[in-house]
Coordinates of C-alpha atoms and ligand atoms in Angstrom, one line a residue:
M1 CA 13.9 22.8 14.2
T2 CA 10.2 22.2 14.2
D3 CA 8.2 20.2 16.7
F4 CA 5.1 18.8 14.8
L5 CA 1.8 18.1 16.5
N6 CA -1.1 15.5 16.4
F7 CA -4.5 16.5 15.0
I8 CA -7.1 15.4 17.6
G9 CA -10.5 16.9 18.5
G10 CA -10.3 19.5 15.8
Q11 CA -7.0 21.0 16.9
W12 CA -3.3 20.6 16.4
V13 CA -2.2 19.3 19.9
A14 CA 1.0 18.1 21.6
P15 CA 1.1 14.5 22.7
S16 CA -0.1 13.6 26.2
T17 CA 3.3 11.9 26.7
G18 CA 5.3 15.1 26.1
A19 CA 7.6 12.9 24.1
Y20 CA 8.8 13.3 20.5
F21 CA 10.9 11.2 18.0
E22 CA 13.2 12.5 15.4
N23 CA 12.7 12.1 11.7
R24 CA 15.9 12.2 9.6
N25 CA 16.6 12.1 5.9
P26 CA 17.8 8.6 5.1
A27 CA 20.0 9.9 2.3
D28 CA 21.9 12.2 4.7
T29 CA 21.2 11.6 8.4
R30 CA 22.7 15.0 9.3
D31 CA 19.5 16.5 7.9
L32 CA 16.8 16.5 10.6
V33 CA 13.3 16.9 9.1
G34 CA 11.6 17.5 12.5
R35 CA 10.5 16.0 15.7
F36 CA 7.1 14.3 15.8
P37 CA 4.9 13.2 18.6
A38 CA 5.6 9.9 20.3
S39 CA 2.0 9.6 21.3
G40 CA 0.5 7.4 24.0
V41 CA -2.7 5.4 24.6
D42 CA -4.4 8.5 26.0
D43 CA -4.0 10.3 22.7
V44 CA -5.6 7.4 20.9
E45 CA -8.5 7.5 23.5
R46 CA -9.1 11.2 22.7
A47 CA -8.8 10.6 19.0
V48 CA -11.4 7.8 19.0
A49 CA -13.8 9.9 21.1
S50 CA -13.4 12.8 18.7
A51 CA -13.8 10.6 15.6
A52 CA -17.1 9.2 17.0
R53 CA -18.4 12.8 17.2
G54 CA -17.1 13.5 13.7
F55 CA -18.8 10.3 12.5
D56 CA -22.2 11.5 13.8
L57 CA -21.9 14.6 11.6
W58 CA -20.3 13.1 8.5
K59 CA -22.6 10.1 8.1
R60 CA -25.5 12.6 7.7
T61 CA -23.6 14.6 5.0
P62 CA -24.9 13.5 1.6
A63 CA -22.4 11.3 -0.2
P64 CA -22.1 13.6 -3.2
A65 CA -21.2 16.5 -0.8
R66 CA -18.6 14.2 0.8
G67 CA -17.3 13.6 -2.7
D68 CA -17.1 17.4 -3.3
V69 CA -14.6 17.7 -0.4
L70 CA -12.4 15.1 -2.1
R71 CA -12.5 16.9 -5.4
R72 CA -11.1 19.9 -3.6
V73 CA -8.5 17.6 -2.0
G74 CA -7.5 16.5 -5.5
D75 CA -7.2 20.1 -6.6
L76 CA -4.9 21.0 -3.6
L77 CA -2.8 17.9 -4.1
S78 CA -2.3 18.9 -7.8
A79 CA -1.3 22.4 -6.8
R80 CA 1.2 21.2 -4.1
K81 CA 2.5 18.1 -6.1
E82 CA 6.1 19.3 -6.3
E83 CA 6.2 20.4 -2.7
L84 CA 4.8 17.0 -1.5
A85 CA 7.2 15.1 -3.7
N86 CA 10.1 16.9 -2.2
I87 CA 8.9 16.3 1.3
M88 CA 8.5 12.6 0.6
T89 CA 11.9 12.1 -1.0
R90 CA 13.5 14.0 1.9
E91 CA 12.0 11.7 4.5
M92 CA 12.0 8.3 2.8
G93 CA 14.6 8.6 0.0
K94 CA 13.0 7.4 -3.3
P95 CA 13.8 9.7 -6.3
L96 CA 11.6 12.6 -7.2
A97 CA 10.2 11.0 -10.3
E98 CA 8.8 8.3 -8.0
T99 CA 7.5 10.6 -5.3
R100 CA 5.8 12.7 -8.0
G101 CA 4.1 9.4 -9.1
D102 CA 3.1 8.8 -5.5
V103 CA 1.3 12.2 -5.4
Q104 CA -0.3 11.6 -8.8
E105 CA -1.7 8.3 -7.5
G106 CA -3.3 10.3 -4.6
I107 CA -4.7 12.8 -7.1
D108 CA -6.2 10.0 -9.3
T109 CA -7.7 8.4 -6.2
A110 CA -9.2 11.7 -5.1
Y111 CA -10.9 12.4 -8.4
Y112 CA -12.1 8.8 -8.6
A113 CA -13.5 9.0 -5.1
A114 CA -15.1 12.4 -5.7
T115 CA -17.5 11.0 -8.3
E116 CA -18.0 7.7 -6.5
G117 CA -20.0 9.7 -4.0
R118 CA -22.7 9.9 -6.7
R119 CA -22.5 6.2 -7.4
L120 CA -22.8 4.3 -4.1
F121 CA -25.1 1.9 -5.8
G122 CA -27.5 -0.4 -4.1
H123 CA -30.0 -2.8 -5.9
T124 CA -33.7 -2.6 -6.3
V125 CA -35.1 -6.0 -7.1
P126 CA -38.6 -7.4 -7.4
S127 CA -40.1 -8.8 -4.2
E128 CA -41.7 -12.3 -4.4
L129 CA -44.9 -10.8 -2.9
R130 CA -47.3 -8.4 -4.4
N131 CA -47.3 -4.7 -3.4
K132 CA -44.0 -5.1 -1.6
W133 CA -40.8 -3.2 -2.4
A134 CA -37.3 -4.7 -1.9
M135 CA -33.9 -2.9 -2.1
S136 CA -30.4 -2.9 -0.8
Y137 CA -28.3 0.2 0.0
R138 CA -25.0 1.1 1.6
R139 CA -24.4 2.6 5.0
P140 CA -21.3 3.9 6.7
I141 CA -19.7 1.8 9.4
G142 CA -18.1 4.1 12.0
V143 CA -14.6 5.1 13.0
A144 CA -12.0 3.6 10.7
G145 CA -8.4 3.0 12.0
L146 CA -6.0 3.4 9.1
I147 CA -2.4 2.2 9.7
T148 CA 0.0 2.7 6.8
P149 CA 3.7 1.9 5.9
F150 CA 6.5 4.1 4.8
N151 CA 7.0 3.2 1.2
F152 CA 4.1 5.1 -0.4
P153 CA 3.8 7.9 2.1
L154 CA 0.9 9.6 0.3
A155 CA -0.6 7.1 -2.1
I156 CA -1.4 4.3 0.4
P157 CA -3.1 6.7 2.9
T158 CA -5.2 8.1 0.1
W159 CA -6.2 4.6 -1.1
K160 CA -7.7 4.0 2.4
M161 CA -8.9 7.4 3.4
F162 CA -10.7 8.6 0.3
P163 CA -13.1 5.6 -0.1
A164 CA -13.5 5.5 3.7
L165 CA -14.6 9.2 3.7
V166 CA -16.8 9.0 0.7
C167 CA -18.6 6.1 2.4
G168 CA -19.2 8.3 5.4
N169 CA -16.8 7.0 8.0
A170 CA -14.6 9.1 10.3
I171 CA -10.8 8.4 10.5
V172 CA -8.1 7.8 13.1
F173 CA -4.9 7.9 10.9
K174 CA -1.6 6.4 12.2
P175 CA 1.1 6.9 9.5
S176 CA 4.4 5.1 9.5
E177 CA 6.9 6.7 11.9
D178 CA 9.3 6.9 9.0
V179 CA 7.1 9.4 7.0
P180 CA 5.3 11.6 9.4
H181 CA 5.9 14.9 7.6
T182 CA 4.0 13.8 4.5
A183 CA 1.1 12.7 6.8
H184 CA 1.1 16.2 8.4
V185 CA 0.8 18.1 5.1
F186 CA -1.8 15.6 3.9
V187 CA -4.0 16.3 6.9
E188 CA -3.5 20.1 6.4
I189 CA -4.8 19.7 2.9
L190 CA -7.8 17.7 4.0
L191 CA -8.7 20.4 6.4
E192 CA -8.1 23.2 3.9
A193 CA -10.4 21.3 1.4
G194 CA -13.2 21.6 4.0
L195 CA -13.3 18.2 5.8
P196 CA -15.0 18.8 9.1
P197 CA -12.2 18.8 11.7
E198 CA -13.4 15.9 13.9
V199 CA -13.8 13.6 10.9
I200 CA -10.0 13.2 10.7
Q201 CA -7.6 12.5 13.5
L202 CA -3.8 12.2 13.0
V203 CA -2.0 10.4 15.8
H204 CA 1.8 10.0 15.3
G205 CA 3.9 7.5 17.1
M206 CA 5.2 4.0 17.3
G207 CA 3.3 1.0 15.9
E208 CA 3.6 -1.0 19.1
V209 CA 2.0 1.8 21.1
V210 CA -0.3 3.9 18.9
G211 CA -1.0 1.3 16.2
K212 CA -1.7 -1.4 18.8
A213 CA -4.0 0.9 20.8
I214 CA -6.0 1.7 17.6
V215 CA -6.3 -2.0 16.7
E216 CA -7.4 -2.9 20.2
H217 CA -9.8 -0.1 20.7
P218 CA -13.5 -1.2 20.9
G219 CA -14.6 2.1 19.4
V220 CA -12.8 1.3 16.1
P221 CA -14.9 -1.3 14.3
L222 CA -13.2 -0.9 11.0
L223 CA -9.4 -1.4 10.4
S224 CA -7.3 -1.1 7.3
F225 CA -3.6 -2.1 7.6
T226 CA -0.8 -2.1 5.1
G227 CA 2.6 -3.3 6.2
S228 CA 4.6 -6.4 7.0
T229 CA 3.0 -9.9 7.2
E230 CA 4.3 -10.2 10.8
T231 CA 2.6 -7.0 12.0
G232 CA -0.5 -7.9 9.9
S233 CA -0.7 -11.2 11.8
F234 CA -1.0 -9.4 15.1
V235 CA -3.6 -7.0 13.6
G236 CA -5.5 -10.0 12.2
E237 CA -5.6 -11.9 15.4
T238 CA -6.9 -9.0 17.4
A239 CA -9.5 -8.0 14.8
G240 CA -10.7 -11.6 14.6
R241 CA -11.1 -11.8 18.4
M242 CA -12.9 -8.5 18.5
H243 CA -15.0 -9.1 15.4
K244 CA -13.8 -6.1 13.5
R245 CA -13.9 -5.6 9.8
L246 CA -10.4 -5.7 8.6
S247 CA -8.5 -5.2 5.3
L248 CA -4.9 -6.4 5.3
E249 CA -2.3 -5.7 2.6
M250 CA 1.1 -7.3 3.5
G251 CA 4.3 -8.7 2.1
G252 CA 5.3 -10.0 -1.3
K253 CA 8.0 -12.0 -3.1
N254 CA 7.1 -11.1 -6.6
A255 CA 8.6 -12.7 -9.7
Q256 CA 9.3 -11.6 -13.2
I257 CA 9.3 -14.5 -15.7
V258 CA 11.2 -14.2 -18.9
L259 CA 10.8 -16.9 -21.6
D260 CA 13.0 -17.7 -24.5
D261 CA 10.8 -15.9 -27.0
A262 CA 10.7 -12.6 -25.1
D263 CA 11.9 -9.2 -26.2
L264 CA 15.1 -9.3 -24.0
E265 CA 15.8 -5.6 -24.0
L266 CA 12.3 -4.9 -22.8
A267 CA 12.6 -7.5 -20.1
V268 CA 15.9 -6.0 -18.9
E269 CA 14.3 -2.5 -18.7
G270 CA 11.4 -4.1 -16.8
V271 CA 13.4 -5.9 -14.2
L272 CA 15.7 -3.0 -13.5
W273 CA 12.7 -0.8 -12.7
G274 CA 10.9 -3.6 -10.8
A275 CA 13.8 -4.7 -8.7
F276 CA 15.7 -1.5 -8.0
G277 CA 13.0 1.2 -8.2
T278 CA 12.2 2.5 -4.6
T279 CA 15.4 0.6 -3.7
G280 CA 13.4 -2.6 -3.8
Q281 CA 11.1 -1.3 -1.0
R282 CA 7.8 -1.8 -2.8
C283 CA 5.2 -4.4 -1.9
T284 CA 5.2 -5.2 -5.7
A285 CA 9.0 -5.1 -6.1
T286 CA 10.6 -7.7 -8.3
S287 CA 12.5 -9.9 -5.9
R288 CA 12.8 -13.0 -8.1
L289 CA 13.7 -13.2 -11.8
I290 CA 12.8 -16.6 -13.3
L291 CA 14.7 -17.1 -16.6
Q292 CA 14.2 -19.8 -19.2
E293 CA 17.5 -21.6 -19.8
G294 CA 17.8 -20.5 -23.5
I295 CA 18.1 -16.8 -22.7
H296 CA 19.5 -17.1 -19.1
D297 CA 23.2 -16.2 -19.7
R298 CA 22.6 -13.4 -22.2
L299 CA 20.0 -11.7 -20.1
V300 CA 22.0 -12.0 -16.9
A301 CA 25.1 -10.5 -18.6
R302 CA 23.1 -7.5 -19.9
L303 CA 21.2 -7.0 -16.6
V304 CA 24.4 -7.0 -14.5
E305 CA 26.0 -4.5 -16.8
R306 CA 23.0 -2.2 -16.5
A307 CA 22.6 -2.7 -12.7
R308 CA 26.2 -1.7 -12.2
A309 CA 25.6 1.5 -14.0
L310 CA 22.7 2.6 -11.8
R311 CA 23.5 5.9 -10.0
L312 CA 22.9 5.9 -6.2
G313 CA 22.3 9.1 -4.4
D314 CA 20.0 11.7 -2.9
G315 CA 16.6 11.3 -4.7
R316 CA 16.3 15.1 -5.0
V317 CA 19.4 15.3 -7.2
A318 CA 18.8 15.0 -10.9
G319 CA 20.2 11.8 -12.4
T320 CA 19.8 9.6 -9.3
D321 CA 18.4 6.2 -10.1
V322 CA 18.4 4.6 -6.7
G323 CA 17.9 6.2 -3.3
P324 CA 18.8 4.9 0.2
L325 CA 17.0 2.3 2.3
V326 CA 14.7 3.9 4.7
H327 CA 16.7 3.2 7.8
E328 CA 19.7 1.4 9.2
A329 CA 17.7 -1.6 10.3
S330 CA 16.5 -2.2 6.7
R331 CA 20.1 -2.1 5.5
E332 CA 21.2 -4.6 8.1
K333 CA 18.4 -6.9 7.1
V334 CA 19.6 -6.7 3.4
E335 CA 23.1 -7.5 4.6
R336 CA 21.8 -10.5 6.5
Y337 CA 20.1 -11.8 3.4
V338 CA 23.3 -11.4 1.4
A339 CA 25.0 -13.6 3.9
I340 CA 22.2 -16.1 3.8
G341 CA 22.4 -16.2 0.0
L342 CA 26.1 -16.8 0.0
A343 CA 25.7 -19.5 2.7
E344 CA 23.1 -21.2 0.6
G345 CA 25.5 -21.4 -2.3
A346 CA 24.0 -18.7 -4.6
T347 CA 26.5 -16.7 -6.8
L348 CA 26.8 -13.0 -6.2
A349 CA 26.8 -11.5 -9.7
C350 CA 27.0 -7.9 -8.6
G351 CA 26.6 -5.6 -5.5
G352 CA 26.4 -7.2 -2.1
S353 CA 27.8 -4.3 -0.1
R354 CA 27.0 -1.0 1.5
A355 CA 27.6 1.9 -0.8
T356 CA 29.7 4.5 1.2
A357 CA 31.7 6.5 -1.3
G358 CA 31.7 10.3 -0.8
D359 CA 28.3 11.7 0.3
L360 CA 26.8 8.2 0.3
A361 CA 28.5 7.6 3.6
H362 CA 25.9 9.8 5.4
G363 CA 22.9 7.7 4.2
F364 CA 21.6 4.1 4.2
F365 CA 22.8 3.2 0.7
F366 CA 23.3 -0.4 -0.5
E367 CA 24.5 -1.5 -3.9
P368 CA 22.0 -3.0 -6.3
T369 CA 22.6 -6.7 -5.8
I370 CA 22.0 -9.7 -8.0
F371 CA 22.3 -13.3 -7.1
T372 CA 22.3 -16.1 -9.8
G373 CA 22.1 -19.8 -9.3
V374 CA 19.4 -19.3 -6.6
K375 CA 17.5 -22.5 -5.8
A376 CA 13.7 -22.6 -5.6
G377 CA 12.8 -23.2 -2.0
S378 CA 15.9 -21.6 -0.5
R379 CA 15.4 -18.8 2.0
L380 CA 16.8 -16.2 -0.4
E381 CA 14.1 -17.2 -2.8
Q382 CA 11.2 -17.5 -0.3
E383 CA 11.5 -14.6 2.2
E384 CA 10.7 -10.9 1.7
I385 CA 13.9 -8.9 1.9
F386 CA 12.5 -5.4 1.0
G387 CA 15.7 -4.1 -0.4
P388 CA 17.7 -3.9 -3.7
V389 CA 18.3 -7.7 -3.9
L390 CA 17.3 -9.8 -6.9
S391 CA 17.4 -13.6 -7.0
V392 CA 17.8 -15.2 -10.4
I393 CA 16.3 -18.7 -10.8
K394 CA 16.9 -20.8 -14.0
V395 CA 14.1 -23.0 -15.3
R396 CA 13.5 -25.3 -18.3
D397 CA 10.1 -24.1 -19.5
A398 CA 7.0 -22.1 -18.8
D399 CA 5.5 -24.8 -16.6
E400 CA 8.4 -24.9 -14.3
A401 CA 8.5 -21.1 -14.3
F402 CA 4.9 -21.0 -13.2
A403 CA 5.5 -23.6 -10.5
V404 CA 8.4 -21.6 -9.1
N405 CA 6.3 -18.4 -9.2
N406 CA 3.6 -20.1 -7.2
G407 CA 5.9 -21.8 -4.7
V408 CA 6.0 -19.0 -2.1
K409 CA 3.6 -18.1 0.7
Y410 CA 3.0 -14.6 -0.8
G411 CA 0.8 -13.7 -3.8
L412 CA 0.9 -10.0 -4.7
S413 CA 2.1 -9.5 -8.3
S414 CA 3.8 -11.4 -11.1
S415 CA 5.0 -10.7 -14.6
V416 CA 5.7 -12.7 -17.7
Y417 CA 7.6 -11.6 -20.8
T418 CA 6.7 -13.7 -23.8
R419 CA 5.5 -13.1 -27.4
D420 CA 3.3 -16.2 -27.3
V421 CA -0.3 -15.2 -26.7
T422 CA -1.3 -18.7 -25.4
V423 CA 1.4 -18.6 -22.7
A424 CA 0.4 -15.1 -21.8
F425 CA -3.2 -16.1 -21.2
R426 CA -2.1 -19.3 -19.3
A427 CA -0.1 -17.0 -17.0
L428 CA -3.1 -14.8 -16.4
Q429 CA -5.0 -17.9 -15.5
D430 CA -2.5 -20.0 -13.6
L431 CA -0.2 -17.6 -11.6
D432 CA -1.4 -17.4 -8.0
N433 CA -1.2 -13.6 -7.6
G434 CA -3.6 -10.7 -7.2
I435 CA -2.1 -9.0 -10.2
T436 CA -0.3 -10.4 -13.3
Y437 CA 1.4 -8.2 -15.9
V438 CA 2.2 -9.3 -19.4
N439 CA 5.3 -7.7 -21.0
A440 CA 5.5 -5.2 -18.1
P441 CA 7.2 -5.3 -14.7
T442 CA 5.7 -6.4 -11.4
I443 CA 5.1 -2.7 -10.6
G444 CA 2.5 -0.4 -12.1
A445 CA -0.9 -0.6 -10.5
E446 CA -3.4 2.0 -11.6
A447 CA -5.7 3.7 -9.1
H448 CA -9.0 2.8 -10.7
L449 CA -8.4 -1.0 -10.6
P450 CA -8.6 -3.3 -7.6
F451 CA -5.2 -3.8 -5.9
G452 CA -4.2 -6.6 -3.5
G453 CA -2.7 -10.1 -3.2
V454 CA -3.7 -13.7 -2.5
K455 CA -2.3 -16.2 0.0
Q456 CA -0.4 -14.5 2.9
T457 CA -0.2 -11.1 1.1
G458 CA -3.8 -10.3 2.0
N459 CA -7.1 -11.4 3.5
G460 CA -9.3 -11.2 0.5
H461 CA -10.1 -7.5 0.3
R462 CA -8.9 -5.1 -2.4
E463 CA -7.8 -1.5 -2.3
G464 CA -8.4 0.8 -5.2
G465 CA -11.1 0.7 -7.9
W466 CA -14.7 -0.1 -7.3
E467 CA -14.3 -3.0 -4.8
V468 CA -12.9 -0.9 -2.0
Y469 CA -16.2 0.9 -1.6
E470 CA -17.8 -2.3 -0.5
F471 CA -15.2 -2.7 2.3
Y472 CA -15.8 0.7 3.7
S473 CA -19.6 0.4 3.8
E474 CA -22.1 -2.0 5.0
T475 CA -25.0 -3.4 2.9
K476 CA -28.4 -3.0 4.4
V477 CA -31.6 -4.3 3.0
G478 CA -35.0 -2.5 3.2
Y479 CA -38.5 -4.0 2.5
V480 CA -41.6 -1.9 2.3
D481 CA -44.9 -3.8 2.3
Y482 CA -47.7 -1.5 1.0
S483 CA -50.3 -4.3 0.7
G484 CA -52.0 -3.4 4.0
A485 CA -52.1 -7.1 4.9
L486 CA -49.7 -9.5 6.6
Q487 CA -47.8 -11.2 3.8
R488 CA -45.6 -14.1 4.9
A489 CA -42.6 -14.6 2.6
Q490 CA -42.1 -18.2 1.4
I491 CA -45.5 -19.2 2.9
D492 CA -48.4 -17.2 1.6
N493 CA -47.1 -17.2 -2.0
Y494 CA -46.4 -20.9 -2.3
Ligands
LIG501 P1 5.5 -2.4 9.2 O1 4.7 -3.6 9.4 O2 6.8 -2.3 10.0 O3 4.7 -1.1 9.6 C1 3.5 -0.7 9.0 C2 2.7 0.1 10.0 O4 2.3 -0.7 11.1 C3 3.4 1.3 10.5 O5 2.6 2.4 10.6 C4 3.8 0.8 11.9 O6 4.0 1.8 12.9 C5 2.6 0.0 12.3 N1 2.8 -1.0 13.3 C6 3.9 -1.6 13.7 N2 3.7 -2.5 14.7 C7 2.4 -2.4 15.0 C8 1.5 -3.1 15.9 N3 2.0 -3.9 16.8 N4 0.2 -2.8 15.9 C9 -0.3 -1.9 15.0 N5 0.4 -1.2 14.1 C10 1.8 -1.5 14.1 O7 5.8 -2.2 7.7 P2 6.8 -1.1 6.9 O8 8.2 -1.5 7.2 O9 6.3 0.2 7.2 O10 6.4 -1.5 5.4 C11 7.0 -2.5 4.7 C12 6.1 -3.7 4.6 O11 4.8 -3.3 4.1 C13 6.6 -4.8 3.6 O12 6.3 -6.1 4.2 C14 5.7 -4.6 2.4 O13 5.6 -5.7 1.6 C15 4.4 -4.2 3.0 N6 3.6 -3.4 2.0 C16 2.5 -4.1 1.5 C17 1.7 -3.4 0.6 C18 0.5 -4.1 -0.1 O14 -0.3 -3.4 -0.6 N7 0.5 -5.4 0.0 C19 2.0 -2.1 0.2 C20 3.1 -1.5 0.8 C21 3.9 -2.1 1.7

């Protein structure tokens, strides 16, 4: 059995606490992946001090040269795609097709970031005064604390880390304690690609200790957090009090809307993938299915038949559609929501129980579950479950569907299936989400477009695409007066 280490001060080191936690395969808990550092506040102290030294070096490295390192990272991720996909599936459970996609998203993000180093645009604009130059340009900020969840063990860290690095910041990385092995290999790849050692620090451990210490550290002016809205609230309060720059990506309660004129087979394919892919543990997972009354019964019948046929199992075994939940606490949460749904009077159309037949008994499996007759405003319809549970809500028309979609505190993604182009464009305009898909499921973001949600899903920033580079850099303005005289703006010229 392997004891893994932190990466701090340019070296792989044991935690100051001497303590480790176990990482087990959620599809078969007899399989121990390894023991990882249960680090303490002292480790965070040393990591921040090292990152400050790394920042001094990295901020002076030309941005195109920083981009070159990321191009090599992209090459190494490509070469090790299959190995990384296997590592991810083993420690968090989603099937290999999905973890391969997770690596690919990291590769895409690397190559996008690599060229962005040649494109950190500022503006040059005319001054209002003669013989005076005016321009804006971008500067790095400092040490970035990156705190990530379990469900995209590679893609989400790359969304944060690559733009942060291209912009010239140094990193303290705290991965989810559920996926530390992926984080370990990822940092090995960064170093192999030529990232100067003190630019990256990897500190494993519990959120309430390591994550909290990073959030509260005065030497970390820049924070990016993806995780639950509850944890995000703590991060947001602290960052607000300490005047830190913060990007938050949090929970969702995403809906797929299917209207009477839709291609029903396409809609069924979409919701199966959206609701039960990654065992419902995606921030963009389809948690609600809003059906117009004309197609409601037909679509539910077809969907239940297809959901019952999904194969549960180890994601590394060919033919597996749905893996386990990430740990027992997640499965218990799903069970609590099944009980809540029943108590609220919703009808259980399929699933609703743990799946324990044969080898499934060794993992955290739960049957794909569909509730019908779910009322808008009920807890089942409003709260994030983060598991394979779909709530079906019946509506009269598109207006009611849009109102139900918008009637939750979250606003990440939404989807509408219709053949009516006017309704499709109304959905793009009126649905209160950061992303709306037309005739596609609530899942499917691409690395070169901005990603994020409105309302309590986020705090206004975006990951991905061009916008994230603004988050990881600070705009500075420079004026050069070459007139040789004192020129007073707004005074001497008017
Ligand atoms: P989580 O909030 O439990 O943990 C996320 C990270 O925060 C982990 O690294 C954890 O160790 C750390 N953490 C926990 N307590 C902390 C504290 N007090 N201070 C600092 N850090 C702390 O979330 P999770 O269970 O890993 O992920 C699931 C959640 O993430 C869901 O709510 C999901 O919607 C959300 N998510 C959102 C997006 C998005 O882009 N909006 C993407 C993926 C996941």
